[in-house]
């Protein structure tokens, strides 16, 4: 055979091998209705050879006008070849409506964007409707066969697959990755700098100095209006870390305890990890010292009384409403939780580092950046789960994540130029073309709905102008990254936090009511001590007996058992 003919034959054989290989990757799936849907090879779009329809149940977020006409939703449909029929439930009634739907037996194909420990599909829901009732479909094989982007994310994060896995060995919910550096130490406090300047005071660094500053704010008329209308310190029981007590407690002992009764009963209750041992600080002398300090501030009129009853909107009105500023120090995950981003008052509130306590304690409350579980669950009645897996995996790509977050390339964002640098000083990945907004309705993207690969690489890869005004709206991410790194990271200890724990059915049945009763008691007691309903010294023994009556040691032992089980699995 001539050399030229050999080359032709070789090329033909190679083409045949490619065709055979692609045919092997494409898979025909038979739906529950008996029809056949062919899923295209992984990594190609659309994900099916013929269009299919699926029902997605989700909440109606405030930041999306209409999912049926949302531009990204329509783009996603066209790219994947899947027509999504959206069914929505009110945002403020997710738990109630979700339970009704799950009890009805009439399920959507996909539960989308409902992952939440407090109200949506969290650990307990996965245990009930996945492990026990089998209403949610196991996803292990789907991830391995059809989701290379998610598989890569899990491989790059040791322990994350185990974190998602229920005690029966199955994964029932797909995760949302939102690895936010400043969120990991977001228990922040902000001080109105013009008042410090007016009174010739320095930024406080200790609890003693902080008390001195608050006293000066109350008594020395820093806003200069001749009225005793100043509020030295204010917070709220709702809103992202608007609670003031946790920041101050961490000057005496490490804790995640909050006063809000709406917080998760399995977290934020004063438990922490000492190596591989689960402990609590709610019965310690250090905690008692912290309560004395907080009670002193409250008794002296340095804490706004409504801080333990008002919501975040009321706190914002307190800060922004009066003609002259009246609030000296305010708690919040960022300035937008109590003021108008980029506004005059927002610009003048400066972050305050954790305070050193009288015995040297100085901690940043740490929030582990584990993925949110349960943000996509596939019902047992789903027509074609492989199609769902393929289309969801697009959201874990850089393009899918950026489009879902910010809208279309060239409008909400663009790929970074070669000379762009990110928040972390490394080469940037993308540049935002308009400020982030998760409050006002829009119809270009999902903003925060569903799942994304919003990893630290993506978050920190946002291009930042080196000369940006960090107290402008455009400088928000730079402000939070820089100040978290400078002021809070030196005092952050992630090893003290307990990962999300999964409890077995019998454990939940035995301890669910006890955990709720303990959480409510611990939080209510904190407020009683601070506000003077209880005396920190006179009622302390009574309080300790209450903890014992609620089986504190038994609850600690249960958490230890769950932690040991997960730790050995990892």
Coordinates of C-alpha atoms in Angstrom, one line a residue, residues 107 114 121 125 155 164 169 172 198 263 372 408 454 471 511 541:
X107 CA -43.4 16.4 43.9
X114 CA -34.0 25.8 49.0
X121 CA -33.5 21.6 53.0
X125 CA -34.6 17.4 56.0
X155 CA -11.7 16.7 44.9
X164 CA -22.2 16.2 52.1
X169 CA -23.5 6.8 52.6
X172 CA -29.0 13.8 48.8
X198 CA -14.5 65.5 67.8
X263 CA -30.9 31.3 65.1
X372 CA -24.5 25.1 51.8
X408 CA -24.3 38.6 31.0
X454 CA -18.4 30.9 44.1
X471 CA -15.7 53.4 51.2
X511 CA -32.7 15.2 71.6
X541 CA -26.2 29.3 90.6

